[in-house]
Structure formats: structure tokens, C-alpha cells
PDB file of C-alpha atoms in Angstrom:
ATOM      1  CA  MET O 285       6.676 179.845 -69.787  1.00  0.00           C
ATOM      2  CA  GLY O 286       8.576 181.994 -67.397  1.00  0.00           C
ATOM      3  CA  ASP O 287      10.056 181.084 -64.069  1.00  0.00           C
ATOM      4  CA  GLU O 288       7.541 182.626 -61.717  1.00  0.00           C
ATOM      5  CA  ASP O 289       9.182 181.686 -58.427  1.00  0.00           C
ATOM      6  CA  GLN O 290      10.665 185.149 -58.189  1.00  0.00           C
ATOM      7  CA  GLU O 291       7.746 187.162 -59.518  1.00  0.00           C
ATOM      8  CA  PRO O 292       6.883 189.754 -56.879  1.00  0.00           C
ATOM      9  CA  PRO O 293       3.117 189.799 -56.336  1.00  0.00           C
ATOM     10  CA  SER O 294       1.730 193.237 -57.098  1.00  0.00           C
ATOM     11  CA  SER O 295      -0.069 193.083 -53.791  1.00  0.00           C
ATOM     12  CA  GLN O 296      -0.816 190.518 -51.122  1.00  0.00           C
ATOM     13  CA  ALA O 297      -4.361 191.794 -51.022  1.00  0.00           C
ATOM     14  CA  SER O 298      -7.084 189.608 -52.475  1.00  0.00           C
ATOM     15  CA  PRO O 299      -7.613 190.473 -56.147  1.00  0.00           C
ATOM     16  CA  THR O 300     -10.053 193.240 -57.043  1.00  0.00           C
ATOM     17  CA  ARG O 301     -12.794 192.242 -54.633  1.00  0.00           C
ATOM     18  CA  GLN O 302     -13.953 195.083 -52.422  1.00  0.00           C
ATOM     19  CA  GLY O 303     -14.240 194.453 -48.725  1.00  0.00           C
ATOM     20  CA  ARG O 304     -11.912 191.471 -48.568  1.00  0.00           C
ATOM     21  CA  ALA O 305      -9.163 191.245 -46.012  1.00  0.00           C
ATOM     22  CA  GLU O 306      -5.592 190.943 -47.168  1.00  0.00           C
ATOM     23  CA  VAL O 307      -4.399 187.427 -47.895  1.00  0.00           C
ATOM     24  CA  SER O 308      -0.828 186.820 -46.783  1.00  0.00           C
ATOM     25  CA  THR O 309       1.551 184.296 -48.283  1.00  0.00           C
ATOM     26  CA  ASP O 310       1.512 182.424 -44.966  1.00  0.00           C
ATOM     27  CA  VAL O 311      -2.245 181.981 -45.314  1.00  0.00           C
ATOM     28  CA  VAL O 312      -1.857 180.694 -48.888  1.00  0.00           C
ATOM     29  CA  VAL O 313       0.776 178.175 -47.780  1.00  0.00           C
ATOM     30  CA  GLU O 314      -1.367 177.008 -44.857  1.00  0.00           C
ATOM     31  CA  LYS O 315      -4.490 176.673 -47.013  1.00  0.00           C
ATOM     32  CA  ALA O 316      -2.577 174.769 -49.683  1.00  0.00           C
ATOM     33  CA  ALA O 317      -1.405 172.210 -47.122  1.00  0.00           C
ATOM     34  CA  LEU O 318      -4.902 171.753 -45.682  1.00  0.00           C
ATOM     35  CA  LEU O 319      -6.477 171.412 -49.121  1.00  0.00           C
ATOM     36  CA  PHE O 320      -3.831 168.918 -50.207  1.00  0.00           C
ATOM     37  CA  ASP O 321      -4.254 166.711 -47.148  1.00  0.00           C
ATOM     38  CA  ALA O 322      -8.042 166.712 -47.487  1.00  0.00           C
ATOM     39  CA  PHE O 323      -7.856 165.860 -51.192  1.00  0.00           C
ATOM     40  CA  VAL O 324      -5.497 162.935 -50.629  1.00  0.00           C
ATOM     41  CA  THR O 325      -8.168 161.414 -48.385  1.00  0.00           C
ATOM     42  CA  GLU O 326     -11.135 162.347 -50.587  1.00  0.00           C
ATOM     43  CA  SER O 327      -9.563 161.027 -53.778  1.00  0.00           C
ATOM     44  CA  ALA O 328      -8.078 157.825 -52.378  1.00  0.00           C
ATOM     45  CA  GLU O 329     -10.626 155.585 -54.106  1.00  0.00           C
ATOM     46  CA  TRP O 330      -9.996 156.917 -57.601  1.00  0.00           C
ATOM     47  CA  LEU O 331      -6.518 158.484 -57.639  1.00  0.00           C
ATOM     48  CA  GLU O 332      -4.298 155.954 -55.943  1.00  0.00           C
ATOM     49  CA  SER O 333      -3.818 153.307 -58.618  1.00  0.00           C
ATOM     50  CA  GLN O 334      -0.310 152.230 -59.579  1.00  0.00           C
ATOM     51  CA  GLU O 335      -1.020 153.324 -63.147  1.00  0.00           C
ATOM     52  CA  ASP O 336      -1.908 156.856 -62.041  1.00  0.00           C
ATOM     53  CA  ALA O 337       1.246 157.044 -59.944  1.00  0.00           C
ATOM     54  CA  VAL O 338       3.608 156.304 -62.831  1.00  0.00           C
ATOM     55  CA  GLU O 339       1.844 157.791 -65.847  1.00  0.00           C
ATOM     56  CA  GLU O 340       3.457 161.116 -66.807  1.00  0.00           C
ATOM     57  CA  ARG O 341       1.298 164.020 -67.917  1.00  0.00           C
ATOM     58  CA  VAL O 342       1.778 167.601 -69.123  1.00  0.00           C
ATOM     59  CA  VAL O 343      -1.253 169.861 -68.706  1.00  0.00           C
ATOM     60  CA  GLU O 344      -1.878 173.518 -69.480  1.00  0.00           C
ATOM     61  CA  THR O 345      -4.633 175.390 -67.709  1.00  0.00           C
ATOM     62  CA  LEU O 346      -5.774 179.005 -67.545  1.00  0.00           C
ATOM     63  CA  ILE O 347      -5.748 180.948 -64.280  1.00  0.00           C
ATOM     64  CA  PRO O 348      -7.427 184.347 -63.769  1.00  0.00           C
ATOM     65  CA  GLN O 349      -4.704 186.957 -64.071  1.00  0.00           C
ATOM     66  CA  GLU O 350      -5.821 188.676 -60.873  1.00  0.00           C
ATOM     67  CA  CYS O 351      -5.253 185.495 -58.861  1.00  0.00           C
ATOM     68  CA  VAL O 352      -1.785 184.539 -60.098  1.00  0.00           C
ATOM     69  CA  PRO O 353       0.317 186.832 -57.851  1.00  0.00           C
ATOM     70  CA  TRP O 354      -1.699 185.633 -54.861  1.00  0.00           C
ATOM     71  CA  LEU O 355      -1.093 181.989 -55.795  1.00  0.00           C
ATOM     72  CA  ILE O 356       2.620 182.527 -56.372  1.00  0.00           C
ATOM     73  CA  GLY O 357       3.093 184.344 -53.095  1.00  0.00           C
ATOM     74  CA  LYS O 358       6.077 186.216 -51.759  1.00  0.00           C
ATOM     75  CA  ALA O 359       9.310 184.902 -53.313  1.00  0.00           C
ATOM     76  CA  GLY O 360       7.291 182.046 -54.818  1.00  0.00           C
ATOM     77  CA  ALA O 361       6.382 180.550 -51.443  1.00  0.00           C
ATOM     78  CA  GLY O 362       2.778 179.788 -52.414  1.00  0.00           C
ATOM     79  CA  VAL O 363       3.407 177.931 -55.670  1.00  0.00           C
ATOM     80  CA  ASN O 364       6.511 176.274 -54.248  1.00  0.00           C
ATOM     81  CA  LYS O 365       4.376 174.784 -51.471  1.00  0.00           C
ATOM     82  CA  VAL O 366       2.023 173.264 -54.056  1.00  0.00           C
ATOM     83  CA  LYS O 367       5.013 171.910 -55.996  1.00  0.00           C
ATOM     84  CA  HIS O 368       6.482 170.364 -52.855  1.00  0.00           C
ATOM     85  CA  LEU O 369       3.216 168.759 -51.769  1.00  0.00           C
ATOM     86  CA  SER O 370       2.210 167.370 -55.165  1.00  0.00           C
ATOM     87  CA  GLY O 371       5.570 166.637 -56.743  1.00  0.00           C
ATOM     88  CA  ALA O 372       4.389 168.325 -59.949  1.00  0.00           C
ATOM     89  CA  GLY O 373       6.322 171.013 -61.781  1.00  0.00           C
ATOM     90  CA  ILE O 374       4.347 174.267 -62.093  1.00  0.00           C
ATOM     91  CA  SER O 375       5.127 177.390 -64.110  1.00  0.00           C
ATOM     92  CA  PHE O 376       3.169 180.430 -65.280  1.00  0.00           C
ATOM     93  CA  ASP O 377       3.359 182.584 -68.366  1.00  0.00           C
ATOM     94  CA  LYS O 378       4.708 186.082 -67.830  1.00  0.00           C
ATOM     95  CA  PRO O 379       2.079 188.744 -67.043  1.00  0.00           C
ATOM     96  CA  GLU O 380       2.479 190.366 -70.454  1.00  0.00           C
ATOM     97  CA  ALA O 381       1.454 187.083 -72.106  1.00  0.00           C
ATOM     98  CA  ALA O 382      -2.002 187.124 -70.493  1.00  0.00           C
ATOM     99  CA  VAL O 383      -4.953 186.867 -72.889  1.00  0.00           C
ATOM    100  CA  ASN O 384      -8.471 187.864 -71.894  1.00  0.00           C
ATOM    101  CA  GLN O 385      -7.266 188.387 -68.318  1.00  0.00           C
ATOM    102  CA  GLU O 386      -6.048 184.787 -68.063  1.00  0.00           C
ATOM    103  CA  ARG O 387      -2.536 183.376 -67.768  1.00  0.00           C
ATOM    104  CA  ARG O 388      -1.402 179.932 -68.826  1.00  0.00           C
ATOM    105  CA  CYS O 389      -0.172 177.606 -66.119  1.00  0.00           C
ATOM    106  CA  ARG O 390       1.797 174.496 -67.104  1.00  0.00           C
ATOM    107  CA  LEU O 391       1.908 171.424 -64.868  1.00  0.00           C
ATOM    108  CA  ALA O 392       4.092 168.378 -65.452  1.00  0.00           C
ATOM    109  CA  GLY O 393       4.631 165.185 -63.502  1.00  0.00           C
ATOM    110  CA  SER O 394       2.865 161.965 -62.598  1.00  0.00           C
ATOM    111  CA  LEU O 395      -0.875 161.855 -63.212  1.00  0.00           C
ATOM    112  CA  VAL O 396      -1.436 161.716 -59.455  1.00  0.00           C
ATOM    113  CA  GLY O 397       0.824 164.703 -58.842  1.00  0.00           C
ATOM    114  CA  VAL O 398      -0.678 166.800 -61.626  1.00  0.00           C
ATOM    115  CA  VAL O 399      -4.274 166.149 -60.529  1.00  0.00           C
ATOM    116  CA  ARG O 400      -3.385 166.929 -56.918  1.00  0.00           C
ATOM    117  CA  ALA O 401      -1.702 170.178 -57.923  1.00  0.00           C
ATOM    118  CA  LEU O 402      -4.639 171.133 -60.145  1.00  0.00           C
ATOM    119  CA  HIS O 403      -7.052 170.475 -57.300  1.00  0.00           C
ATOM    120  CA  VAL O 404      -5.158 172.688 -54.872  1.00  0.00           C
ATOM    121  CA  LEU O 405      -4.917 175.529 -57.404  1.00  0.00           C
ATOM    122  CA  VAL O 406      -8.612 175.260 -58.322  1.00  0.00           C
ATOM    123  CA  ALA O 407      -9.648 175.110 -54.673  1.00  0.00           C
ATOM    124  CA  LEU O 408      -7.479 178.094 -53.730  1.00  0.00           C
ATOM    125  CA  VAL O 409      -8.915 180.208 -56.539  1.00  0.00           C
ATOM    126  CA  HIS O 410     -12.444 179.048 -55.746  1.00  0.00           C
ATOM    127  CA  GLY O 411     -12.021 179.916 -52.086  1.00  0.00           C
ATOM    128  CA  LEU O 412     -10.899 183.380 -53.063  1.00  0.00           C
ATOM    129  CA  GLN O 413     -13.500 184.064 -55.727  1.00  0.00           C
ATOM    130  CA  GLN O 414     -16.554 182.607 -54.015  1.00  0.00           C
ATOM    131  CA  GLU O 415     -16.437 185.024 -51.081  1.00  0.00           C
ATOM    132  CA  GLY O 416     -19.620 187.051 -51.260  1.00  0.00           C
ATOM    133  CA  SER O 417     -20.767 185.268 -54.407  1.00  0.00           C
ATOM    134  CA  GLU O 418     -22.145 181.996 -55.721  1.00  0.00           C
ATOM    135  CA  GLU O 419     -19.378 181.395 -58.260  1.00  0.00           C
ATOM    136  CA  PRO O 420     -18.668 177.709 -58.969  1.00  0.00           C
ATOM    137  CA  ALA O 421     -15.294 176.047 -58.907  1.00  0.00           C
ATOM    138  CA  ARG O 422     -13.802 176.266 -62.386  1.00  0.00           C
ATOM    139  CA  LEU O 423     -10.937 174.749 -64.348  1.00  0.00           C
ATOM    140  CA  ARG O 424     -10.003 175.646 -67.923  1.00  0.00           C
ATOM    141  CA  LEU O 425      -7.809 173.151 -69.758  1.00  0.00           C
ATOM    142  CA  VAL O 426      -5.929 174.036 -72.952  1.00  0.00           C
ATOM    143  CA  LEU O 427      -5.602 171.534 -75.809  1.00  0.00           C
ATOM    144  CA  ALA O 428      -4.225 171.671 -79.301  1.00  0.00           C
ATOM    145  CA  SER O 429      -6.835 172.842 -81.769  1.00  0.00           C
ATOM    146  CA  GLY O 430      -8.891 169.961 -83.138  1.00  0.00           C
ATOM    147  CA  SER O 431      -7.905 167.511 -80.400  1.00  0.00           C
ATOM    148  CA  VAL O 432     -10.344 164.703 -79.693  1.00  0.00           C
ATOM    149  CA  VAL O 433     -10.195 163.521 -76.092  1.00  0.00           C
ATOM    150  CA  PRO O 434     -11.696 160.159 -75.117  1.00  0.00           C
ATOM    151  CA  GLY O 435     -14.784 160.831 -73.019  1.00  0.00           C
ATOM    152  CA  LEU O 436     -15.529 164.049 -74.902  1.00  0.00           C
ATOM    153  CA  GLU O 437     -15.753 162.716 -78.448  1.00  0.00           C
ATOM    154  CA  SER O 438     -19.546 162.899 -78.550  1.00  0.00           C
ATOM    155  CA  THR O 439     -22.491 164.539 -76.822  1.00  0.00           C
ATOM    156  CA  GLU O 440     -23.349 161.204 -75.225  1.00  0.00           C
ATOM    157  CA  ALA O 441     -19.814 160.685 -73.921  1.00  0.00           C
ATOM    158  CA  THR O 442     -19.721 164.189 -72.451  1.00  0.00           C
ATOM    159  CA  ALA O 443     -23.093 163.649 -70.764  1.00  0.00           C
ATOM    160  CA  GLU O 444     -21.798 160.407 -69.249  1.00  0.00           C
ATOM    161  CA  LEU O 445     -18.703 162.177 -67.900  1.00  0.00           C
ATOM    162  CA  GLU O 446     -20.868 164.910 -66.386  1.00  0.00           C
ATOM    163  CA  ALA O 447     -23.168 162.356 -64.752  1.00  0.00           C
ATOM    164  CA  SER O 448     -20.284 160.362 -63.288  1.00  0.00           C
ATOM    165  CA  THR O 449     -18.360 163.328 -61.885  1.00  0.00           C
ATOM    166  CA  GLY O 450     -20.960 166.018 -61.182  1.00  0.00           C
ATOM    167  CA  ALA O 451     -19.061 168.620 -63.205  1.00  0.00           C
ATOM    168  CA  LYS O 452     -20.392 170.577 -66.168  1.00  0.00           C
ATOM    169  CA  VAL O 453     -18.170 170.213 -69.252  1.00  0.00           C
ATOM    170  CA  THR O 454     -18.047 172.753 -72.073  1.00  0.00           C
ATOM    171  CA  SER O 455     -15.709 172.882 -75.040  1.00  0.00           C
ATOM    172  CA  GLU O 456     -14.676 176.048 -76.852  1.00  0.00           C
ATOM    173  CA  GLN O 457     -13.043 175.606 -80.224  1.00  0.00           C
ATOM    174  CA  ALA O 458     -10.546 178.033 -81.701  1.00  0.00           C
ATOM    175  CA  GLY O 459     -11.937 180.314 -84.370  1.00  0.00           C
ATOM    176  CA  GLU O 460     -11.848 183.716 -85.952  1.00  0.00           C
ATOM    177  CA  GLN O 461     -13.685 185.293 -83.026  1.00  0.00           C
ATOM    178  CA  ALA O 462     -11.786 183.463 -80.284  1.00  0.00           C
ATOM    179  CA  HIS O 463      -8.447 185.354 -80.313  1.00  0.00           C
ATOM    180  CA  TYR O 464      -6.504 182.120 -79.797  1.00  0.00           C
ATOM    181  CA  SER O 465      -5.542 179.028 -81.779  1.00  0.00           C
ATOM    182  CA  SER O 466      -6.143 176.260 -79.226  1.00  0.00           C
ATOM    183  CA  GLN O 467      -9.157 174.459 -77.832  1.00  0.00           C
ATOM    184  CA  ARG O 468     -10.402 175.112 -74.308  1.00  0.00           C
ATOM    185  CA  ILE O 469     -12.314 172.706 -72.084  1.00  0.00           C
ATOM    186  CA  THR O 470     -14.021 174.313 -69.102  1.00  0.00           C
ATOM    187  CA  LEU O 471     -15.073 172.254 -66.092  1.00  0.00           C
ATOM    188  CA  THR O 472     -17.405 173.803 -63.524  1.00  0.00           C
ATOM    189  CA  ALA O 473     -19.081 172.490 -60.378  1.00  0.00           C
ATOM    190  CA  ALA O 474     -20.289 173.746 -57.029  1.00  0.00           C
ATOM    191  CA  GLU O 475     -17.270 172.155 -55.338  1.00  0.00           C
ATOM    192  CA  PRO O 476     -13.640 171.693 -56.479  1.00  0.00           C
ATOM    193  CA  LEU O 477     -13.744 167.915 -55.870  1.00  0.00           C
ATOM    194  CA  ALA O 478     -16.172 167.341 -58.750  1.00  0.00           C
ATOM    195  CA  VAL O 479     -13.997 169.459 -61.042  1.00  0.00           C
ATOM    196  CA  SER O 480     -10.933 167.431 -60.077  1.00  0.00           C
ATOM    197  CA  LYS O 481     -12.733 164.143 -60.751  1.00  0.00           C
ATOM    198  CA  ALA O 482     -13.625 165.343 -64.239  1.00  0.00           C
ATOM    199  CA  ALA O 483     -10.086 166.630 -64.816  1.00  0.00           C
ATOM    200  CA  HIS O 484      -8.666 163.248 -63.813  1.00  0.00           C
ATOM    201  CA  ALA O 485     -10.965 161.439 -66.240  1.00  0.00           C
ATOM    202  CA  ILE O 486      -9.936 163.769 -69.067  1.00  0.00           C
ATOM    203  CA  ILE O 487      -6.190 164.008 -68.568  1.00  0.00           C
ATOM    204  CA  ARG O 488      -5.809 160.254 -68.245  1.00  0.00           C
ATOM    205  CA  SER O 489      -5.984 160.417 -72.048  1.00  0.00           C
ATOM    206  CA  PRO O 490      -2.632 159.964 -73.865  1.00  0.00           C
ATOM    207  CA  GLN O 491      -3.459 163.352 -75.409  1.00  0.00           C
ATOM    208  CA  PHE O 492      -1.714 164.873 -72.370  1.00  0.00           C
ATOM    209  CA  VAL O 493       1.473 162.801 -72.426  1.00  0.00           C
TER     210      VAL O 493
END
């Protein structure tokens, strides 16, 4: 993973969506702070345990390539704000490493910090992409090929996770037609909060230590 704090965004305009106003780094920083504060309140009942605060996690997710410069912001101000708020380390693959118009993002820190950072990133991307559309909030987690995550080990377990969080869970295994060697889990919901609840349930697994 490269150090993206100094990556100059190709443009501060919103990615490839006609008719959208430009999105400045100041707006990204302000939105990140508002989203973070709201999530701390919304998640207090299920993300404030002592165990969550001390458990360390490393998570890889996939971010649409078109959104990464916008998230990073000028001189890294956008992503640095999310790092500061959440306490999680965040880095992105270099642009040339993108696959299928997605770039890997690596997050490391306490379970609380990682879930908070994931939520802000998902909510920022959702806020950008939903304008003029009905696109759901979406998070794509990357796992080692063949991994079995508690809560997703069976159809019944997956259905229970979906019912308890409100997020749709799909798993995409690596294969000859996939162009990658790792497993992907995609979480989708109308709102980012449901996606974050599902992400929390999944990455509590020691699989992500």
C-alpha cells in the first residue's frame, strides 16, 4: 500500500457524474466530522464495549477508483481527518494497482476505530454516489481466499446476520473468471448505518486480527 497523504487529487470535482457541483476538500473534512459525530451517537449501544475498544483489527476494503482522490483531498486533508477522528490507520493502493476500477484501502487499529473509519468512508462515498440516483450504501471487504467467517459460514447464518442488521450480504469467491485471488464480501443497504452494523458483526471475527 502506498502512502496516499500526498497524492494530488486529479480534480476536486465530484467523480464522473454530470451536473454535480465541485466538492472541495473543506467540504469533505466538514462532512467527515459531521458523519463521525452522528455515528458515535447512533452506534453507542453496540460499539462502545470495552472489548471493542481494545481489540485490534486489520481490514481491507475496496473503494471506487473515481472516489479515492475526493476522499483523500488536497494534501491528504480528507483522509487525515478520518484518521484523526477514528484513530485508525488508513492507506490506499497506488492508482496503477486498481483492479476493475476499484482500489484497496487498508484500515488498522482498534475495532471501534476501524468500524468508525469504515462508516465515515462508506457514508462519504454513498453521499457522493447517491445524488440523482437510488444507489444503496455499499462496502466491499477483502478476505483471503477460502476464509470462513463466523456469521457467514452457512446460508442460515448469513440470513440471520441480514435480519439483525438490515444489510444484504453477498460473497464472491476467487476463481478463473474473477481476475483476483481473494474473497470479497459485499454489504449493501439503503443507509450506511446498516452496512456498518453488518461490518462490525463480521470483522469482530479473529479472521481480521
